[in-house]
PDB file of C-alpha atoms in Angstrom:
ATOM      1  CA  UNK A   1       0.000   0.000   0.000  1.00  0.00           C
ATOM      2  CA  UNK A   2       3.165   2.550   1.008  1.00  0.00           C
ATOM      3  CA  UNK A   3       4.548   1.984  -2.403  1.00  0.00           C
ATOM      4  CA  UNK A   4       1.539   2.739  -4.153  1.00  0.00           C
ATOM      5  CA  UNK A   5       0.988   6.386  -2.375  1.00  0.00           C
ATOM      6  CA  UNK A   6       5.011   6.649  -2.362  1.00  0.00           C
ATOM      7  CA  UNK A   7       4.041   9.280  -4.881  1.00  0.00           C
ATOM      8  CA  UNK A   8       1.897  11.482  -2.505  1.00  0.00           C
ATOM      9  CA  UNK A   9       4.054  11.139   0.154  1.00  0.00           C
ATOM     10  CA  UNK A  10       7.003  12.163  -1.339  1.00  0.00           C
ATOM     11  CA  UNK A  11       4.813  15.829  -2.373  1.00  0.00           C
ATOM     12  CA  UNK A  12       4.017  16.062   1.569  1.00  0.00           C
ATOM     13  CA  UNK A  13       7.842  16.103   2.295  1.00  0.00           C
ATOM     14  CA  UNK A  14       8.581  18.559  -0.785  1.00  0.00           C
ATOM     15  CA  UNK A  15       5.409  21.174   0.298  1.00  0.00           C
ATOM     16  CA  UNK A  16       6.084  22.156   4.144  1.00  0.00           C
ATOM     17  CA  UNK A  17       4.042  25.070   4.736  1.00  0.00           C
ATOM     18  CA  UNK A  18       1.491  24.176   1.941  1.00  0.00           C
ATOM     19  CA  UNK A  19      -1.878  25.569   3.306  1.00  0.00           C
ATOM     20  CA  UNK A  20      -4.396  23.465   0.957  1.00  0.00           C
ATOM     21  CA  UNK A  21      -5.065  20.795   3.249  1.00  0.00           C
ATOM     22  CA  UNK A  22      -5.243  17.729   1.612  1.00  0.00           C
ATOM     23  CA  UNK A  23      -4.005  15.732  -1.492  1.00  0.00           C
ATOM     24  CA  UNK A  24      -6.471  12.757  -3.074  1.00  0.00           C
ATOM     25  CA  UNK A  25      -4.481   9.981  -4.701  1.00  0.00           C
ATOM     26  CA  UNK A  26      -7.545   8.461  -5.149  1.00  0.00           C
ATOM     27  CA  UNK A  27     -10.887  10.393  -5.968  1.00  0.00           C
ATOM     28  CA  UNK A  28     -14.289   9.352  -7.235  1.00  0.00           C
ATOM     29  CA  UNK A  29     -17.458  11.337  -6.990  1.00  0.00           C
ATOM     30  CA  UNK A  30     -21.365  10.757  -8.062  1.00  0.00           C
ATOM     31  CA  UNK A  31     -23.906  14.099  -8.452  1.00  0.00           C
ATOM     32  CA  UNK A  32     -27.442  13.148  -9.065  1.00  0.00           C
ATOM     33  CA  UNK A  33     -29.377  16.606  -9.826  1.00  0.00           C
ATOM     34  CA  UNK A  34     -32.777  16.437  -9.082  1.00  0.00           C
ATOM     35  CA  UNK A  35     -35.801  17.822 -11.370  1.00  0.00           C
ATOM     36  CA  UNK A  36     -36.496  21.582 -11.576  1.00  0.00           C
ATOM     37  CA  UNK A  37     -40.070  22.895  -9.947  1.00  0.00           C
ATOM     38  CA  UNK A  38     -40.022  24.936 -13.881  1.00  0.00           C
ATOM     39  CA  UNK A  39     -41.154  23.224 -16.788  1.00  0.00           C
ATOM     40  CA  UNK A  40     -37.834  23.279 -18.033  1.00  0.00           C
ATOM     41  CA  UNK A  41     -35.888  21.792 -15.155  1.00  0.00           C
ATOM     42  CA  UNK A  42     -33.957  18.542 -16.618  1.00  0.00           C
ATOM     43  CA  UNK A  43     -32.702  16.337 -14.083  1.00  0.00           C
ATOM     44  CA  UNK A  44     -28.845  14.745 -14.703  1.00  0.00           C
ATOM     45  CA  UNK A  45     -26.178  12.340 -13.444  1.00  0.00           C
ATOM     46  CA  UNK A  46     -22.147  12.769 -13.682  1.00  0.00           C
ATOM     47  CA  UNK A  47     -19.807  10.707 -12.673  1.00  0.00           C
ATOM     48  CA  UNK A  48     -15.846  12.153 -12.225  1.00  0.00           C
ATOM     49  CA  UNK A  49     -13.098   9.988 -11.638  1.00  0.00           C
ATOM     50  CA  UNK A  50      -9.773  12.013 -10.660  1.00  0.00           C
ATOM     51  CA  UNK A  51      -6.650  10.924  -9.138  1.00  0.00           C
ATOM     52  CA  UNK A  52      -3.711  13.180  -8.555  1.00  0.00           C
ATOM     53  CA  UNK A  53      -0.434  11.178  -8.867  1.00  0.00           C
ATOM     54  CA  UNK A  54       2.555  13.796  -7.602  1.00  0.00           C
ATOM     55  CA  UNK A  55       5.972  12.734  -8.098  1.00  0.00           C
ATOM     56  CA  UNK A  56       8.977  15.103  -6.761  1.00  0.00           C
ATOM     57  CA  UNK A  57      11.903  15.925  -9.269  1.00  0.00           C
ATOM     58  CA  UNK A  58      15.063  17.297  -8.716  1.00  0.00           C
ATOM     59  CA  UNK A  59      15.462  21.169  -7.398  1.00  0.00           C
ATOM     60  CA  UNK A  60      11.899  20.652  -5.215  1.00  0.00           C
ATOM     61  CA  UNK A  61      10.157  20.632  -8.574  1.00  0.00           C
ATOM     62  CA  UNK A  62       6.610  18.923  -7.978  1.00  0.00           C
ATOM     63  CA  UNK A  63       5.330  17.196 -11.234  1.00  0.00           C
ATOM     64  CA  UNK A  64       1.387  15.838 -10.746  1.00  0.00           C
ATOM     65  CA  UNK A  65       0.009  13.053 -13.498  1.00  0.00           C
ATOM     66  CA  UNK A  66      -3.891  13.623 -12.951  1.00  0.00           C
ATOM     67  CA  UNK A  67      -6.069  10.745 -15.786  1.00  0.00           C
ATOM     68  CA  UNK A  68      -9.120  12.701 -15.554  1.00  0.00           C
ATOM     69  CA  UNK A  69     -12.896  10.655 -16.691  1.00  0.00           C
ATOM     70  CA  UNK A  70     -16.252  12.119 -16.647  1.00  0.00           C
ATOM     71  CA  UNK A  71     -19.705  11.024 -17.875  1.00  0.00           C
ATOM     72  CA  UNK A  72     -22.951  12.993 -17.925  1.00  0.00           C
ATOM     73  CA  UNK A  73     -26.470  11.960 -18.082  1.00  0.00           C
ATOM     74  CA  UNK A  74     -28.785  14.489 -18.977  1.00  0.00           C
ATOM     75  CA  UNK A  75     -32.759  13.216 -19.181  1.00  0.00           C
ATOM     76  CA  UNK A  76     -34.415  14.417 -21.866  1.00  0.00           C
ATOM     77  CA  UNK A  77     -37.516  16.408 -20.547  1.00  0.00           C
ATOM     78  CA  UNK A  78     -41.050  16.151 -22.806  1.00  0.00           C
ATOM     79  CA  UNK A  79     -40.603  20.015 -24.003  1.00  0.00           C
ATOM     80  CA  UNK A  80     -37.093  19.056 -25.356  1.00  0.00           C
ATOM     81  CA  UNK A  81     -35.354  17.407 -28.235  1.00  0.00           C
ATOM     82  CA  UNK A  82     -33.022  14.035 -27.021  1.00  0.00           C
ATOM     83  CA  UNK A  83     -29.890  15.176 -25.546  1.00  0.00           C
ATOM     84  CA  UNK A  84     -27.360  11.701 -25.426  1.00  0.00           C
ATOM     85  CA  UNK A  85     -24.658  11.118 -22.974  1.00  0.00           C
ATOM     86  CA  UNK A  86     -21.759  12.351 -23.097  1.00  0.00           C
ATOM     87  CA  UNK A  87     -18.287  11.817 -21.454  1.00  0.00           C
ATOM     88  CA  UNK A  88     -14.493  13.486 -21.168  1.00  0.00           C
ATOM     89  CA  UNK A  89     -11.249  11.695 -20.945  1.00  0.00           C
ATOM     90  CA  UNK A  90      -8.162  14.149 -20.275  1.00  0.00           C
ATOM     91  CA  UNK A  91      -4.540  13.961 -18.964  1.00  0.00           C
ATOM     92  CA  UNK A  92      -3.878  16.510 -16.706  1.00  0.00           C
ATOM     93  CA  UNK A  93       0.044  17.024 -16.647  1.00  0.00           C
ATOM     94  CA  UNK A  94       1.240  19.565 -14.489  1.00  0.00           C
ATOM     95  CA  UNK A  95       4.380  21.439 -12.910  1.00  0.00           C
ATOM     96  CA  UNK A  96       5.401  23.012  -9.751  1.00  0.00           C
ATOM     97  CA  UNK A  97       8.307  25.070  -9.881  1.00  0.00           C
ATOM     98  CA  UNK A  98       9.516  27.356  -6.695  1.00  0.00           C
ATOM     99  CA  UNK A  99      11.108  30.285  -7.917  1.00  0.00           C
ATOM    100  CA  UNK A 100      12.844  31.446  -4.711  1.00  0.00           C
ATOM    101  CA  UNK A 101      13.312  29.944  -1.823  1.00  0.00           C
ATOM    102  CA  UNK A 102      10.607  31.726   0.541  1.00  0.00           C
ATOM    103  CA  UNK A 103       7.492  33.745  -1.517  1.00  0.00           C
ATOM    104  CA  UNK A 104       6.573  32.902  -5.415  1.00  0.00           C
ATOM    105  CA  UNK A 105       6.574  29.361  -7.462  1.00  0.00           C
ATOM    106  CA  UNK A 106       5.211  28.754 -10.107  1.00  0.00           C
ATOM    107  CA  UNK A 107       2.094  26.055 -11.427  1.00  0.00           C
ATOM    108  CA  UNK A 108       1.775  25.489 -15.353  1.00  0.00           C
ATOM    109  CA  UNK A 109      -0.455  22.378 -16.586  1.00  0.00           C
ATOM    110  CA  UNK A 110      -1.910  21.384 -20.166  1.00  0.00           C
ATOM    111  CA  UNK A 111      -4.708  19.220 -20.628  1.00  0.00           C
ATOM    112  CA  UNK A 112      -5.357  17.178 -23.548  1.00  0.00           C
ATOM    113  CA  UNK A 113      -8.662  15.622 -23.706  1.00  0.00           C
ATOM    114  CA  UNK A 114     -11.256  14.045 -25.522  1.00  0.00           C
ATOM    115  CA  UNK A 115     -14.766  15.411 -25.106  1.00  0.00           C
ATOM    116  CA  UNK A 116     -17.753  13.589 -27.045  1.00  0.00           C
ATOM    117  CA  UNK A 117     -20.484  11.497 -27.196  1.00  0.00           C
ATOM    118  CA  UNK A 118     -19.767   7.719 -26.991  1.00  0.00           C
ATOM    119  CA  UNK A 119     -16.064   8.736 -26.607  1.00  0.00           C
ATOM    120  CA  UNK A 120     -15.310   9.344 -30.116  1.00  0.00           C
ATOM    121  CA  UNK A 121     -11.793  10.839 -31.394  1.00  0.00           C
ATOM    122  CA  UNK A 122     -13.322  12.246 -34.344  1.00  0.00           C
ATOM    123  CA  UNK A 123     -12.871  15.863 -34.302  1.00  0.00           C
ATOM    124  CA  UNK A 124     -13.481  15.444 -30.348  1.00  0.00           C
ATOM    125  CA  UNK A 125     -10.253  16.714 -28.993  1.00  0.00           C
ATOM    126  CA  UNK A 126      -9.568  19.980 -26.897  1.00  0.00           C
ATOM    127  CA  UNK A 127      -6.124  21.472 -25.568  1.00  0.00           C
ATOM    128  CA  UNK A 128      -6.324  23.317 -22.752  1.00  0.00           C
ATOM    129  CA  UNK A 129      -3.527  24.847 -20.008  1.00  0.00           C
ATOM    130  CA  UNK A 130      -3.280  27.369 -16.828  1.00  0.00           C
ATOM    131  CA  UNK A 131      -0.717  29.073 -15.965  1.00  0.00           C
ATOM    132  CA  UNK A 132      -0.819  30.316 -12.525  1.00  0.00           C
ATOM    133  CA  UNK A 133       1.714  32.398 -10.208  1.00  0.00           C
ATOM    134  CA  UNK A 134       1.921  31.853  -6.350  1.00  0.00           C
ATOM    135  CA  UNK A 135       2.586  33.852  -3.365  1.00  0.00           C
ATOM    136  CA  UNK A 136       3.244  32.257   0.205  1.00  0.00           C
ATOM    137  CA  UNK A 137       2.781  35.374   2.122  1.00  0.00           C
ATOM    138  CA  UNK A 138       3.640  32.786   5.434  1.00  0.00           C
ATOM    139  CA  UNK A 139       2.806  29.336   5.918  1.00  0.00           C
ATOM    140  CA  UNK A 140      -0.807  30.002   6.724  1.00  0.00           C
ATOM    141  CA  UNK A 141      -1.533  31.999   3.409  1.00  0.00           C
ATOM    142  CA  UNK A 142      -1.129  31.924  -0.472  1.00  0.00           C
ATOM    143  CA  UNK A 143      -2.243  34.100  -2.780  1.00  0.00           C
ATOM    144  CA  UNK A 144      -2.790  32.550  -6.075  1.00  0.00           C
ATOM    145  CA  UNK A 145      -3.016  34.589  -9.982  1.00  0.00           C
ATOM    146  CA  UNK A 146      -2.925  33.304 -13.085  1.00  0.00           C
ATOM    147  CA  UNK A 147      -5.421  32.403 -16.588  1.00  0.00           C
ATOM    148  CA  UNK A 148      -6.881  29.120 -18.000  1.00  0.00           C
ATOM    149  CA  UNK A 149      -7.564  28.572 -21.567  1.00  0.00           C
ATOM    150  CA  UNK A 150      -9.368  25.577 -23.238  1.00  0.00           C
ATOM    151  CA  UNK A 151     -10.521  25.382 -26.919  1.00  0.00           C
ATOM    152  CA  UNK A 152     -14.136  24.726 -26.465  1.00  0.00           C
ATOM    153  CA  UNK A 153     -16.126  23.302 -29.369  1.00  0.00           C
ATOM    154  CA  UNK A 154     -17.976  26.947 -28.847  1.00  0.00           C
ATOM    155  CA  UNK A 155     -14.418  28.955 -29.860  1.00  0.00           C
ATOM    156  CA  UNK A 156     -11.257  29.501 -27.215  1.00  0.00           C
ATOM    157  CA  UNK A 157     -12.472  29.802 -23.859  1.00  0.00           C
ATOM    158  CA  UNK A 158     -10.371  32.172 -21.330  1.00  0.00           C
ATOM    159  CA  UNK A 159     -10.973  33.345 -18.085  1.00  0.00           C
ATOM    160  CA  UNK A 160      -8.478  34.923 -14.939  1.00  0.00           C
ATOM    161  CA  UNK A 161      -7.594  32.646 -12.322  1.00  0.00           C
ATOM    162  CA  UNK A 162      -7.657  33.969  -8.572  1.00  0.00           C
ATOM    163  CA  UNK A 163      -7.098  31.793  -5.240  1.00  0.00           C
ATOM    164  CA  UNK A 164      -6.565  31.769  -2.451  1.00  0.00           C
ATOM    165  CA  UNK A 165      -4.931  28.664   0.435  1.00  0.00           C
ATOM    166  CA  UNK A 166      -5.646  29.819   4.033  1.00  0.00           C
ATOM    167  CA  UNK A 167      -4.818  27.433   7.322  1.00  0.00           C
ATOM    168  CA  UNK A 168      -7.211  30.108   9.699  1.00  0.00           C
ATOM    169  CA  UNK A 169      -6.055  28.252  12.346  1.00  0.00           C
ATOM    170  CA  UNK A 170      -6.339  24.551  13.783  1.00  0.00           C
ATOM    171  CA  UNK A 171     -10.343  23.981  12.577  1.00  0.00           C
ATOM    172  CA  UNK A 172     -10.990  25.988   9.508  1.00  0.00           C
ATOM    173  CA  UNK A 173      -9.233  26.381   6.224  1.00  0.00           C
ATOM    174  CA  UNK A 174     -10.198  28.129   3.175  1.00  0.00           C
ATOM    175  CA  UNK A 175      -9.121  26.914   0.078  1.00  0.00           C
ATOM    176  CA  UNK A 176      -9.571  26.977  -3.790  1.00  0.00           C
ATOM    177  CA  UNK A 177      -9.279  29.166  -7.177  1.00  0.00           C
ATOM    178  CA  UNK A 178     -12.315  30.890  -8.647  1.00  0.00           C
ATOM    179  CA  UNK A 179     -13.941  30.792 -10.491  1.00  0.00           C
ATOM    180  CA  UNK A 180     -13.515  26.928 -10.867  1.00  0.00           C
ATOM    181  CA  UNK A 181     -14.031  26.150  -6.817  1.00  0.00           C
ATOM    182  CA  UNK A 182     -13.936  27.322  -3.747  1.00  0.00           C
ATOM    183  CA  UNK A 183     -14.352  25.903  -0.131  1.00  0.00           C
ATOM    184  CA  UNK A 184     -13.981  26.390   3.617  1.00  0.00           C
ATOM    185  CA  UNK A 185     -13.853  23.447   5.867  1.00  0.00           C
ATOM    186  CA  UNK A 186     -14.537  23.276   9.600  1.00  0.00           C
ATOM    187  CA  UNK A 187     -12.937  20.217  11.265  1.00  0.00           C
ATOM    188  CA  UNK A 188     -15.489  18.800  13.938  1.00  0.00           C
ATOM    189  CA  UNK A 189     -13.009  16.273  15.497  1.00  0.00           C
ATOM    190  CA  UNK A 190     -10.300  13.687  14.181  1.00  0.00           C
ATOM    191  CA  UNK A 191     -13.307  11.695  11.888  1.00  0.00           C
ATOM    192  CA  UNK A 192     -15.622  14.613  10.966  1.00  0.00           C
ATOM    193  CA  UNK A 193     -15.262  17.527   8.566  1.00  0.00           C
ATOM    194  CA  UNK A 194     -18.243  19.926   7.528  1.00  0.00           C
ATOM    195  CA  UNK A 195     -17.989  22.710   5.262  1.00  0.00           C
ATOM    196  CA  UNK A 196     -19.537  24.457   2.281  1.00  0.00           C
ATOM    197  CA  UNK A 197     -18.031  24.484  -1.899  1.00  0.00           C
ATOM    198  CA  UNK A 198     -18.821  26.290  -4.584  1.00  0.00           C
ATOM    199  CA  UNK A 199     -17.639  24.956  -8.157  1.00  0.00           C
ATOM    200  CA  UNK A 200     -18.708  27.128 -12.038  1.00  0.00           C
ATOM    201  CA  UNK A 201     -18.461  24.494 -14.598  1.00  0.00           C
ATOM    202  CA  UNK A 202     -18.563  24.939 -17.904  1.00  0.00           C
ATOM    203  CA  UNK A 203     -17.379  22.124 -20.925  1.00  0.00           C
ATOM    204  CA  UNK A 204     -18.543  21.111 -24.115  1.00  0.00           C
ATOM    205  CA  UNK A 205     -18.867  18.404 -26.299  1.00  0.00           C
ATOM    206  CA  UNK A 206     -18.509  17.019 -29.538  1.00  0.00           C
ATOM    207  CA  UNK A 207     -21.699  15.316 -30.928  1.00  0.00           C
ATOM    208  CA  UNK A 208     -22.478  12.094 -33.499  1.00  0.00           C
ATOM    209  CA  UNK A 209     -24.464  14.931 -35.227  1.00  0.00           C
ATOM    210  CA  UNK A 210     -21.500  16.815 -35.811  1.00  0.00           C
ATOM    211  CA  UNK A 211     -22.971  19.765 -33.265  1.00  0.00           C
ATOM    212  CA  UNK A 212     -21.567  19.943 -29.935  1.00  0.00           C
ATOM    213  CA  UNK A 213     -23.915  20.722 -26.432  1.00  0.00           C
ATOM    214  CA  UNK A 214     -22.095  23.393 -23.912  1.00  0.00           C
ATOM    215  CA  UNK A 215     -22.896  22.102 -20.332  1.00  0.00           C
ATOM    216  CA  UNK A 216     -22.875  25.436 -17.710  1.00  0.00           C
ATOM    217  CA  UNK A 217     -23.192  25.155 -13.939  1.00  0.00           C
ATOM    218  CA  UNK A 218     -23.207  27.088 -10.653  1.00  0.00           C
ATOM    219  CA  UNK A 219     -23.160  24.863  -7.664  1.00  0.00           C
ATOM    220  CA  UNK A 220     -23.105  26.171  -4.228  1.00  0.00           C
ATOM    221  CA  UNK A 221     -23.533  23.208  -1.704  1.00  0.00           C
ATOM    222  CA  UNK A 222     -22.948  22.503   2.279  1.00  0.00           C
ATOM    223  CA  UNK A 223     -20.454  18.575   2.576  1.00  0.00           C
ATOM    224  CA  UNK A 224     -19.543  16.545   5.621  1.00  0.00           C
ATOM    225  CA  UNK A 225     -16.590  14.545   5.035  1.00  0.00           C
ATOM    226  CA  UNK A 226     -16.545  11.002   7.244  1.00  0.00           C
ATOM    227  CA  UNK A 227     -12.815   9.563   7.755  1.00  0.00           C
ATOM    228  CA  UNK A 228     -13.549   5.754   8.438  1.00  0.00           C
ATOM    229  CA  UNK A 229      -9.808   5.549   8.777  1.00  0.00           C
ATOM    230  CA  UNK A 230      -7.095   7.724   8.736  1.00  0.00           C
ATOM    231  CA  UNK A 231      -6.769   7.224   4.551  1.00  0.00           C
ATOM    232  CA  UNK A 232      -9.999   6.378   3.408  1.00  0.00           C
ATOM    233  CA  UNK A 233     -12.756   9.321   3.635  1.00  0.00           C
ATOM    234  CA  UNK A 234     -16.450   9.629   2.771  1.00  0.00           C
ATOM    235  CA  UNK A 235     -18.168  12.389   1.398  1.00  0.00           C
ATOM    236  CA  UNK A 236     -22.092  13.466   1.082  1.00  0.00           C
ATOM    237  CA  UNK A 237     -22.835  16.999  -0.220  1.00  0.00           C
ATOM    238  CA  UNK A 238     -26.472  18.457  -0.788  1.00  0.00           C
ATOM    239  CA  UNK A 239     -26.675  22.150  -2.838  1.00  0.00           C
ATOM    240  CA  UNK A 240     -28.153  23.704  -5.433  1.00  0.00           C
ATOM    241  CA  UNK A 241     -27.513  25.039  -9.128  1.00  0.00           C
ATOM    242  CA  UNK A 242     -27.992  28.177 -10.176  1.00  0.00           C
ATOM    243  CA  UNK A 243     -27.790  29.779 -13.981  1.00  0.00           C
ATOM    244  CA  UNK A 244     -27.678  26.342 -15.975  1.00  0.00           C
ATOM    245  CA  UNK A 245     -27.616  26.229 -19.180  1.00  0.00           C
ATOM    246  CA  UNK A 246     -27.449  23.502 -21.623  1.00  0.00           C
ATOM    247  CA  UNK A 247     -27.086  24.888 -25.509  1.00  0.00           C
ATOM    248  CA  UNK A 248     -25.887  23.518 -28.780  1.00  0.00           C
ATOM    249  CA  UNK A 249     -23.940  24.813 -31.578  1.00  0.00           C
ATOM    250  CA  UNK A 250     -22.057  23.955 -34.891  1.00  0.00           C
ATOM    251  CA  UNK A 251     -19.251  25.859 -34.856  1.00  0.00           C
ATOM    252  CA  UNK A 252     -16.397  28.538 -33.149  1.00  0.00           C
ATOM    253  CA  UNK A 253     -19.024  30.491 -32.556  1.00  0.00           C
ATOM    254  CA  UNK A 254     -22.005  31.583 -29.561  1.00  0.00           C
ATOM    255  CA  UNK A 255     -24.498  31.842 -32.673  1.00  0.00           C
ATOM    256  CA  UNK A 256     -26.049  28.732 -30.794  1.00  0.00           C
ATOM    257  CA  UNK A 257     -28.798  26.256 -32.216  1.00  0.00           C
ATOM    258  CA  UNK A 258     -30.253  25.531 -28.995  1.00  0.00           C
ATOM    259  CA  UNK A 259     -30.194  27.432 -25.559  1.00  0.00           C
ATOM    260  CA  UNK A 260     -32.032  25.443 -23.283  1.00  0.00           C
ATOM    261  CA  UNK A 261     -32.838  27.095 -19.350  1.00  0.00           C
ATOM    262  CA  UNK A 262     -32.038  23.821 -17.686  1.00  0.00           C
ATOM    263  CA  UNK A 263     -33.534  25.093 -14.747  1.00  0.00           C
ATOM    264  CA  UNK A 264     -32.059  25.480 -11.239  1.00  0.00           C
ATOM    265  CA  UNK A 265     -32.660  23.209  -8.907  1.00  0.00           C
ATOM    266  CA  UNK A 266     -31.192  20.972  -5.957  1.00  0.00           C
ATOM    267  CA  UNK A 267     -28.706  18.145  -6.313  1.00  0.00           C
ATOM    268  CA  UNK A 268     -26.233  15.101  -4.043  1.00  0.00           C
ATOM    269  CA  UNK A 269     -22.964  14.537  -4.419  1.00  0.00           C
ATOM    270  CA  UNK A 270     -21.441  11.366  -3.253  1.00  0.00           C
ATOM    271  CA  UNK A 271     -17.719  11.078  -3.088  1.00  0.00           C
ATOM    272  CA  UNK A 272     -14.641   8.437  -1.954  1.00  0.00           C
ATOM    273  CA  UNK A 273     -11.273   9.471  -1.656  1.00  0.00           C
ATOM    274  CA  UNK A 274      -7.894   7.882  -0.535  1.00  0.00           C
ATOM    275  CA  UNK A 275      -6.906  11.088   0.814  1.00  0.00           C
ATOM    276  CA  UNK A 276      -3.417  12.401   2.478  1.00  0.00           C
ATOM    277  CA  UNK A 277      -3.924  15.368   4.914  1.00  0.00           C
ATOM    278  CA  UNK A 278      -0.879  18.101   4.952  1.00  0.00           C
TER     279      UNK A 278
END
């Protein structure tokens, strides 16, 4: 089992004073979203597989191997035309490199992946990076600035990056870059965690009609995390979407075929890590 997580380990050694608190080897999570009170509320299910694999180099360099799988299921409601699975596999390669010895370093990644219905290659594949600078004010708090870029099916898709990792003191961290997520976590005792997450999602994928659907969340949602051992940690999450959208389109461009309200409403998450606390 030790030479499996050697990996994770060995980033725990390389990252004293790293204020996120926690690394997942080993991550798989369920969301079930539940039917809208509008007419035009679609319920869903997606399923995200995620493992972070850190390995340290030489010079405290910190390179991460993160195989990346997700699958949505979006129910087709009676006022709307069939919208088919779809699912994402991406390699997530990424590098961090200190560039002095107390305050900045430095976090680039690129993402290939393959985003389409039934997994198809065929015209299915995005590139996307982030580049993102990093300032340990102390060993409590980072300050965290950078960009992400992906080329959606929909045309390039850029947005600023800000963070923040902050160890408030023994109980309560706040952690995370927006817009992509954000959380605060209270620890209850040695076996219980609470806290509350926010996550904007947006992807989009290539479909057998040659069209592509743009998926676009807002999820705000209240977790307890359950450690049945020191490793292995359980996760339920209830919360609720705001601003979804589900639209389709045919080419690098927001004229879009379809732009479907998919209705907020309330959803679970269910998750299972093997996780490594810093």
């Amino acid at each position: 089992m030790m030479k499996q997580f050697l990996p994770a380990i060995l980033i725990i050694i390389s990252l004293k004073g790293f204020t996120q608190p926690y690394v997942d080897p080993i991550h798989v999570r369920y969301t079930y979203g539940f039917k809208a009170q509008s007419k035009a509320g679609t319920p869903f299910s997606h399923l995200f597989i995620g493992p972070d694999l850190p390995i340290q180099l030489k010079k405290n360099i910190i390179f991460v191997i993160s195989p990346i799988y997700e699958n949505w299921n979006i129910d087709s409601s009676s006022n709307k035309s069939f919208l088919p699975p779809v699912s994402s596999v991406a390699l997530a390669l990424s590098a961090v490199i200190p560039l002095d010895t107390t305050h900045w370093s430095l976090t680039i990644a690129a993402i290939p992946r393959i985003n389409s219905e039934n997994l198809k290659p065929d015209n299915a594949f995005q590139m996307g990076g982030i580049f993102l600078a990093v300032y340990k004010k102390n060993n409590n708090l980072k300050y965290k600035f950078g960009v992400y870029a992906n080329s959606e099916f929909f045309g390039p898709f850029i947005i600023p990056l800000a963070g923040i990792d902050w160890h408030i003191n023994s109980r309560n961290n706040l952690f995370g870059i927006l817009p992509g997520r954000l959380t605060f976590e209270h620890k209850l005792n040695n076996h219980f965690y609470i806290g509350s997450t926010f996550r904007f999602i947006t992807n989009s994928y290539k479909l057998n009609n040659g069209n592509y659907l743009r998926i676009d969340d807002n999820q705000l949602g209240g977790f307890i995390d359950c450690y049945a051992t020191k490793h292995i940690v359980f996760t339920g999450e209830a919360g609720y979407g705001i601003m979804r959208k589900l639209r389709t389109g045919n080419g690098h461009n927001k004229n879009y075929l379809t732009d479907y309200n998919w209705g907020d409403g309330f959803f679970i998450k269910l998750d299972a890590s093997y996780r490594i606390r810093l």
